[in-house]
CSV table of C-alpha atoms in Angstrom, one decimal:
chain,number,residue,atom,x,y,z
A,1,UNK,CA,-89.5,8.4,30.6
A,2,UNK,CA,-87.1,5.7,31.6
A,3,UNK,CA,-83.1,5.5,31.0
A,4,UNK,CA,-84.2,2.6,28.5
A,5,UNK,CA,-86.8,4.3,26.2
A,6,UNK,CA,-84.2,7.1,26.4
A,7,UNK,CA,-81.5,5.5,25.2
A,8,UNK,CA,-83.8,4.1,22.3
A,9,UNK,CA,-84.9,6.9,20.8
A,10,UNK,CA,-81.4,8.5,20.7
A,11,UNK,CA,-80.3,5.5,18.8
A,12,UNK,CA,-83.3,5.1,16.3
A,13,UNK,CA,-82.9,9.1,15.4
A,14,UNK,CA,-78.7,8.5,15.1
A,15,UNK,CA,-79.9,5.6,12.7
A,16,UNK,CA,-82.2,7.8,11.0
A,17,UNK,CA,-81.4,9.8,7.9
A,18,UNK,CA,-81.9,14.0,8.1
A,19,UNK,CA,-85.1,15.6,7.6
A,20,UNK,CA,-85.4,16.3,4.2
A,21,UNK,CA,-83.4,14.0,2.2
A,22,UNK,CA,-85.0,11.0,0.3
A,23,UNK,CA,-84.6,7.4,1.3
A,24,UNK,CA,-83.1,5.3,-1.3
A,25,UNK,CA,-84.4,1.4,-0.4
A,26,UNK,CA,-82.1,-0.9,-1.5
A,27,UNK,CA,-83.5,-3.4,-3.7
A,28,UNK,CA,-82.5,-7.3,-2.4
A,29,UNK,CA,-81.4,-8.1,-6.2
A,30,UNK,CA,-79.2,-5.1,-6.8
A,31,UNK,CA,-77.0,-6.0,-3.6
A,32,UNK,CA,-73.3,-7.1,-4.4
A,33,UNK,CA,-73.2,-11.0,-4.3
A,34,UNK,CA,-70.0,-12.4,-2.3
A,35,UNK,CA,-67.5,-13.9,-4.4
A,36,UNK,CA,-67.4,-17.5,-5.4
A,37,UNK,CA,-65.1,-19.4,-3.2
A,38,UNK,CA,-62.8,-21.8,-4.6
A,39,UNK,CA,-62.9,-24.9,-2.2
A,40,UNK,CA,-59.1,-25.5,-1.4
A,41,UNK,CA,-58.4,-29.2,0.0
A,42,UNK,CA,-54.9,-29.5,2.2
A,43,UNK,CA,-52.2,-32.2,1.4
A,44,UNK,CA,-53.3,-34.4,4.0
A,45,UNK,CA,-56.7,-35.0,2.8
A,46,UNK,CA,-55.5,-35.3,-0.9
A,47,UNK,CA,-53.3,-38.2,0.4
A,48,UNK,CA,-56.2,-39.3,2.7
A,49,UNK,CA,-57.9,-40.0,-0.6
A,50,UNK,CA,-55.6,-42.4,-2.0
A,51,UNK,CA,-55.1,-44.3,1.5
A,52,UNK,CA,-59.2,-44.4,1.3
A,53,UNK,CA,-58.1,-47.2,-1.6
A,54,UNK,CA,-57.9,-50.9,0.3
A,55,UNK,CA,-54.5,-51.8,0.8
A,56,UNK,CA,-55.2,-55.2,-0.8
A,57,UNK,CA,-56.2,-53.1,-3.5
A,58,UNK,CA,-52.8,-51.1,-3.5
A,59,UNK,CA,-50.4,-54.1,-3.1
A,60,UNK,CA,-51.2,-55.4,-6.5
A,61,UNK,CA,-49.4,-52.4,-8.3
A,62,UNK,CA,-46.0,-54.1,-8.4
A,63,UNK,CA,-47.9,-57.2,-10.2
A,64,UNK,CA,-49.6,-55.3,-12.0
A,65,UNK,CA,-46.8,-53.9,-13.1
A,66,UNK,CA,-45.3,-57.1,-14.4
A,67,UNK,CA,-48.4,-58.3,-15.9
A,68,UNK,CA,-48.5,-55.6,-18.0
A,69,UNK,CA,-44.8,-55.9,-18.5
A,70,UNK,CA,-45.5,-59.6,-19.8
A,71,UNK,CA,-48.1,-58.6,-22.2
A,72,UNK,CA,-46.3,-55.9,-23.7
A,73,UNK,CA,-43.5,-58.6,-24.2
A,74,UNK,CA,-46.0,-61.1,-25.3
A,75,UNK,CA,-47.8,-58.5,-27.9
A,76,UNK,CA,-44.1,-57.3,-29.2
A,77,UNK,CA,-44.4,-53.9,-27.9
A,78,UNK,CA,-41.8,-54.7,-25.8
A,79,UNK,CA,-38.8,-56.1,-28.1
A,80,UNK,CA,-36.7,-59.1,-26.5
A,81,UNK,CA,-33.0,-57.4,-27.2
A,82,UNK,CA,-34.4,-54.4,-25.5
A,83,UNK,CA,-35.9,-56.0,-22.4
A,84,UNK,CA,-36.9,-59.7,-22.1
A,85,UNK,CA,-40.3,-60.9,-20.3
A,86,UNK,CA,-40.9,-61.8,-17.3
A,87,UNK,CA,-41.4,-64.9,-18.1
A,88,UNK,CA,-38.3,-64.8,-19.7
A,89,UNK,CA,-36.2,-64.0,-17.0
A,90,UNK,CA,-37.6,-66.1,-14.8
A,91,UNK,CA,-36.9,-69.7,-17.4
A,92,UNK,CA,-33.6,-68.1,-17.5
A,93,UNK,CA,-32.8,-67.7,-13.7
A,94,UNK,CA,-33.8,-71.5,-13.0
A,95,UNK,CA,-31.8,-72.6,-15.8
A,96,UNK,CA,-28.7,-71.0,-14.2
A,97,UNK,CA,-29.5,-72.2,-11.3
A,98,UNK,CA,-30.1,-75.6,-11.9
A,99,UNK,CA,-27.1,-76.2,-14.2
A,100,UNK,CA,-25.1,-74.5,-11.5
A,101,UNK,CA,-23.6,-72.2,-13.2
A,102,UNK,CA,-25.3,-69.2,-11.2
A,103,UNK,CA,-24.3,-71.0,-7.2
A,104,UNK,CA,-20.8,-70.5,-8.5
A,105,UNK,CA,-21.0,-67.6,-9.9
A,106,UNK,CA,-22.5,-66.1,-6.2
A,107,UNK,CA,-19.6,-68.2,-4.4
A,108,UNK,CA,-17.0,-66.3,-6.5
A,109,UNK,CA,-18.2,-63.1,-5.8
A,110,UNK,CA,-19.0,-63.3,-2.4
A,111,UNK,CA,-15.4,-64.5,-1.2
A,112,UNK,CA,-14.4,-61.3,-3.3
A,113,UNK,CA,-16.4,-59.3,-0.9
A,114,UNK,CA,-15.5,-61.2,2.1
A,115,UNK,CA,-12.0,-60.3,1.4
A,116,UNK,CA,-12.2,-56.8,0.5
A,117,UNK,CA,-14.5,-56.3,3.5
A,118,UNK,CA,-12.5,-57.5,5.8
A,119,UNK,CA,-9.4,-55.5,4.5
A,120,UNK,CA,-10.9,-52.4,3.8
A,121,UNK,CA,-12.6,-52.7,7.5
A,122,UNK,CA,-9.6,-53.5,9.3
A,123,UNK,CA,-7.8,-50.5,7.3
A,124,UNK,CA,-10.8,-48.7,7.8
A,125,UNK,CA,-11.4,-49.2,11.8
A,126,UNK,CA,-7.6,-49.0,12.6
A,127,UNK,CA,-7.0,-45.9,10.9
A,128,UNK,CA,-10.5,-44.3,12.9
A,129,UNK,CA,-9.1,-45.5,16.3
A,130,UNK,CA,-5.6,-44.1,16.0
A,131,UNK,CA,-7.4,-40.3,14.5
A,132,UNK,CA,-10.1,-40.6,17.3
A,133,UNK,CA,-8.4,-41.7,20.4
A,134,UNK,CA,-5.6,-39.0,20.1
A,135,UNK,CA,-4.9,-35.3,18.9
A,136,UNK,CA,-1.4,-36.6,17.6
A,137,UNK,CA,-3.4,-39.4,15.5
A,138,UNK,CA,-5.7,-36.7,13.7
A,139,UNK,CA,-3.1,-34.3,13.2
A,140,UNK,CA,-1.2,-37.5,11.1
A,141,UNK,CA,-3.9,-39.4,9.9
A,142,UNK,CA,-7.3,-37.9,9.1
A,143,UNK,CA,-6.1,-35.2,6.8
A,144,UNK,CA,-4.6,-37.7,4.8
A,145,UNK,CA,-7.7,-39.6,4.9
A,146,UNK,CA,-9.8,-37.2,3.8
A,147,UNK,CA,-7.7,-36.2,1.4
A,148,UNK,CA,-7.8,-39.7,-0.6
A,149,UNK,CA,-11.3,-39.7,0.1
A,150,UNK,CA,-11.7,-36.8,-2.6
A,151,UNK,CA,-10.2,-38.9,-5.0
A,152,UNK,CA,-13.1,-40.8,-7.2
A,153,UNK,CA,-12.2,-44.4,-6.6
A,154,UNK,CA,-13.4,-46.1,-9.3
A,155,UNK,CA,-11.0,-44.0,-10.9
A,156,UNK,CA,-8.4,-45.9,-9.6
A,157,UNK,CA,-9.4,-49.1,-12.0
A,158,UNK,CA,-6.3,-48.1,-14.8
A,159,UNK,CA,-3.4,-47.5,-11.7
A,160,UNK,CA,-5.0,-50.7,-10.1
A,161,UNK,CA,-4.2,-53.0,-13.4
A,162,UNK,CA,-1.2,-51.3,-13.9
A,163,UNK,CA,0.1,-52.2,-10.0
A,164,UNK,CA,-1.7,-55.6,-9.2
A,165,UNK,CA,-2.4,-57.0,-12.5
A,166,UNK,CA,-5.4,-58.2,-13.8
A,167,UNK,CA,-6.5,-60.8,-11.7
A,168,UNK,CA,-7.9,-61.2,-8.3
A,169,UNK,CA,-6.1,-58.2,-6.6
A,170,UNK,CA,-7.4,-55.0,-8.4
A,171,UNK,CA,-10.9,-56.3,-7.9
A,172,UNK,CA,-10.6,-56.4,-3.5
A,173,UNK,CA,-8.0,-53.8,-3.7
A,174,UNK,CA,-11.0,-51.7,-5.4
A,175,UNK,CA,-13.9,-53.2,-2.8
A,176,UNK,CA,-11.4,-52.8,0.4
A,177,UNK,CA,-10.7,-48.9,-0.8
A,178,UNK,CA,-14.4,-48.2,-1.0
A,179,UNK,CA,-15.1,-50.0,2.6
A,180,UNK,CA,-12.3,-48.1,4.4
A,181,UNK,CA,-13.5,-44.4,3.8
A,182,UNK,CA,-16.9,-45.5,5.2
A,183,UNK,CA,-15.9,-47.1,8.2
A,184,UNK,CA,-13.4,-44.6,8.8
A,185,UNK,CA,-15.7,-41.4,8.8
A,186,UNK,CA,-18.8,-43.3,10.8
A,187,UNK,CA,-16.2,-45.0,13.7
A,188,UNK,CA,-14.5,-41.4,14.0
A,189,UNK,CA,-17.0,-39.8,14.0
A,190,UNK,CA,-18.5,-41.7,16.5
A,191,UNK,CA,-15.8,-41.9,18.9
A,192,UNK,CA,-15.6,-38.1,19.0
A,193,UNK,CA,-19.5,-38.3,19.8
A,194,UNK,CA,-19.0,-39.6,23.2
A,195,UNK,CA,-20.9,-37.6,25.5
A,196,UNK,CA,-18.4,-35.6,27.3
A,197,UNK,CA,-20.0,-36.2,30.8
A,198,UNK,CA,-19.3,-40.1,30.5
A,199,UNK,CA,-15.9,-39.6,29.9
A,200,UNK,CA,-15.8,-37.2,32.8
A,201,UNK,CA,-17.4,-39.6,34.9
A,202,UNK,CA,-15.1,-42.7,34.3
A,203,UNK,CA,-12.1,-40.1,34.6
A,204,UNK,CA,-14.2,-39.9,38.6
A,205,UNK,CA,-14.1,-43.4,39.0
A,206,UNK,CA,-10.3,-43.8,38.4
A,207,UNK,CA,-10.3,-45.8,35.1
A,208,UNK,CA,-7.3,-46.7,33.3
A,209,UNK,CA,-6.8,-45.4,29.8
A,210,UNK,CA,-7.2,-48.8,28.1
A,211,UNK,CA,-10.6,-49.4,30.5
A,212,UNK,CA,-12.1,-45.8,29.9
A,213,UNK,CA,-11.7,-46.6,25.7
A,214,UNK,CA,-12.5,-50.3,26.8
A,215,UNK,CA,-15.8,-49.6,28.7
A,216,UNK,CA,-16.7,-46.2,27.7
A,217,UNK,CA,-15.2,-45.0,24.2
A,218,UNK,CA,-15.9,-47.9,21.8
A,219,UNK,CA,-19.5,-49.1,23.3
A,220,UNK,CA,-20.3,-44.9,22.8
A,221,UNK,CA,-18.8,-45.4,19.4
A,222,UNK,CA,-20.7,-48.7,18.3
A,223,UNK,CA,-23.9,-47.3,16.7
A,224,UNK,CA,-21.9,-45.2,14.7
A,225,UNK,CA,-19.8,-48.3,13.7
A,226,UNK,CA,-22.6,-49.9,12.1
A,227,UNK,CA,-24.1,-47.3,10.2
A,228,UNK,CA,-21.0,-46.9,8.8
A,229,UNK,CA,-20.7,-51.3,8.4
A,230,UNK,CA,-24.2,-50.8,6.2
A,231,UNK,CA,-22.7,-48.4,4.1
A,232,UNK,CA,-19.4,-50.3,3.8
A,233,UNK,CA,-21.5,-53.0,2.9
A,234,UNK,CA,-23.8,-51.1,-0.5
A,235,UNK,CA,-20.4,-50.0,-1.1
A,236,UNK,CA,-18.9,-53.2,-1.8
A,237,UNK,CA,-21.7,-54.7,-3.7
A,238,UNK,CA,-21.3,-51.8,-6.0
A,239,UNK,CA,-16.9,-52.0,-6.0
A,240,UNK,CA,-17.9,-55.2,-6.9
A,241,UNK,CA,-20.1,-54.1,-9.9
A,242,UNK,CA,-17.0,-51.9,-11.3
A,243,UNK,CA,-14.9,-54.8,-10.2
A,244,UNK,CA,-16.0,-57.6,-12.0
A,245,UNK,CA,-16.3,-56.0,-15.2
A,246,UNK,CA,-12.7,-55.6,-16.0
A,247,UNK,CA,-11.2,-58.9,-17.3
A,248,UNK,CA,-13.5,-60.9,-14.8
A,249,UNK,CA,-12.8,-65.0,-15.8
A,250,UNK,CA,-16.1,-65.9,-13.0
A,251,UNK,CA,-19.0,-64.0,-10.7
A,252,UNK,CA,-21.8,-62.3,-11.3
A,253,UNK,CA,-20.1,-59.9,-13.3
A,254,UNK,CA,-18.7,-62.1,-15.8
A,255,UNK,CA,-21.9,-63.8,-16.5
A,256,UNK,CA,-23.5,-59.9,-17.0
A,257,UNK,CA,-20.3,-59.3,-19.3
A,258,UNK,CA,-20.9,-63.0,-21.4
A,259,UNK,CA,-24.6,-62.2,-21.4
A,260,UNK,CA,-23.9,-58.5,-22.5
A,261,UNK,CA,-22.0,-59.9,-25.7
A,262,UNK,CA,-24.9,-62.2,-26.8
A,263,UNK,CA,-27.6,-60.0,-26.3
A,264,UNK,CA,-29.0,-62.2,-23.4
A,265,UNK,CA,-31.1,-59.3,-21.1
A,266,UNK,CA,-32.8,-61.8,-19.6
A,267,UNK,CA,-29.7,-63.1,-17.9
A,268,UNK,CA,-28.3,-59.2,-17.6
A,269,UNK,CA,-32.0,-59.1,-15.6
A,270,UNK,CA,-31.2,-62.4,-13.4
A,271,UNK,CA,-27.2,-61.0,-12.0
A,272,UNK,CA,-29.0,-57.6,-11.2
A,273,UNK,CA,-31.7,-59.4,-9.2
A,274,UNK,CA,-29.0,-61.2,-7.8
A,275,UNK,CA,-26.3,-58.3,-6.8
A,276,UNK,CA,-30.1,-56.9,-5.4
A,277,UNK,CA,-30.8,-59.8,-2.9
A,278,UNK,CA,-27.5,-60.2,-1.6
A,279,UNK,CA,-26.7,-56.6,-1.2
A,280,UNK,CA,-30.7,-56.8,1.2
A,281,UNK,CA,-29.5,-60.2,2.9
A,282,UNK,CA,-26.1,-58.5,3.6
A,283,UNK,CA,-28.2,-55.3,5.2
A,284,UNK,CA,-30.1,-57.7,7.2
A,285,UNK,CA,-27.5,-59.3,8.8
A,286,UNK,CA,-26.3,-56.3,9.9
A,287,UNK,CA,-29.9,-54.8,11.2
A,288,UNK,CA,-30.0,-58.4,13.4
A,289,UNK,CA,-26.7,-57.7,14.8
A,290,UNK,CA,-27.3,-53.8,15.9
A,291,UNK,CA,-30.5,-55.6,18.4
A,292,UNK,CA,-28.0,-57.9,20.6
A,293,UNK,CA,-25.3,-55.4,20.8
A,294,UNK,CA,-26.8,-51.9,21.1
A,295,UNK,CA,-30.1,-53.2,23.2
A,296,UNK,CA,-28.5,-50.8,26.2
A,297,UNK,CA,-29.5,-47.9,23.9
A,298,UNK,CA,-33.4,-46.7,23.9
A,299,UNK,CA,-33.8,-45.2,21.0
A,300,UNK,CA,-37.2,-43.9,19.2
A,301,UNK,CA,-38.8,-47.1,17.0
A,302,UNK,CA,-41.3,-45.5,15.2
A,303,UNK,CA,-45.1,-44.4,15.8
């Protein structure tokens, strides 16, 4: 006999039951089934399912949207004081428009946030400069600063009126104090992100004080700078919101006042589409300005 059949027959008798007890055959039927198994799908292929949908197919939510806004408006589910149709809004806006009374409205309210930007950014960028360029600077300065910050400064409408009056003042007092906290914290904060080994390196080279913030400092501090310029600029729009609603004679936000006290929501509709656009134009003048002046910077664009 061979190793193999050896090995063989010592298995089949190990296999085999003792001499003298009964086999007990197991019937196919009375074997336990395996459990039912839920099938489970991961996020990614729910959301696979709904980009399976043609994209033609999903752009037409926002008009569907409005469609069935108009026939809700049309039907009189949808009561003209509390919301007025599309269709509505839309006579409305090109009546504005054409008698003029929107354009000047818009011209108003922009030189309102021309001059409170341009306060609130000087105030804003000096104040950075002086904290962020010296230890001296942010012991005086940017406990101060953050210190105002705290205070809500749309609570500041009452001391406002009481100090500047009611007429052009409060309203870019209000829009400079909310642009100078923004550009304050993003330009510090970027100056103080400087990498460290640049500044060592131009300290190598033998630059000047004035030429190491000149060539070094601010350029590090620029993308910072306009980050903090978008924000400065949504926060303005919405100064100007608060602004404009307190004894406003012209702008945007008299009209929504005058429209508010006749019941018009079609016109309340047409200055918020308005304070929308402008506030996106104003972003996008910005985004145009961050490709000529921080090109030097490779930065990750998306996959």
């Amino acid at each position: 006999m061979t190793l193999g059949h050896a090995s063989a027959s010592a298995s089949a008798s190990a296999s085999a039951p003792p001499p003298g007890i009964p086999i007990d055959p197991v019937k196919p039927s009375a074997r336990p089934s395996p459990p039912d198994l839920e099938h489970v799908l991961p996020s990614s292929a729910r959301g696979t399912r709904l980009r399976s949908v043609p994209r033609r197919l999903r752009r037409t939510a926002g008009p569907l949207l409005l469609a069935l806004w108009q026939v809700f408006s049309a039907t009189g589910v949808l009561h003209p004081d509390v919301l007025a149709s599309p269709g509505t809004i839309a006579g409305a806006g090109s009546g504005l428009i054409a008698g003029g009374t929107l354009p000047s409205a818009m011209a108003v309210s922009l030189q309102r946030v021309a001059a409170g930007l341009l306060l609130g950014g000087v105030a804003g960028t000096a104040l950075a400069l002086v904290s962020g360029l010296s230890r001296l600077g942010e012991d005086l300065v940017d406990a101060t600063v953050l210190m105002l910050r705290t205070v809500p400064w749309v609570g500041l409408i009452p001391l406002f009126i009481i100090w500047l009056g009611i007429g052009e003042a409060p309203k870019v007092a209000l829009i400079a104090l909310g642009v100078a906290f923004h550009l304050y914290l993003d330009v510090y904060a970027g100056i103080r992100g400087v990498d460290a080994q640049l500044i060592e390196a131009g300290q190598s080279l033998g630059l000047s004080r004035w030429a190491m913030v000149r060539h070094v400092v601010l350029p590090g501090a620029l993308p910072g700078a306009m980050t903090g310029l978008r924000y400065s600029l949504a926060t303005a729009w919405l100064a100007l919101v608060f602004g404009e609603s307190v004894n406003a004679d012209a702008g945007i936000g008299f009209l929504m006042n005058q429209a508010r006290d006749f019941f018009r929501t079609d016109v309340i509709v047409v200055c918020l589409v308005v304070y929308a656009f402008l506030g996106l134009a104003a972003d996008a003048i910005v985004r145009t300005l961050e490709r000529p002046l921080l090109q030097w910077r490779p930065t990750f664009t998306g996959q």
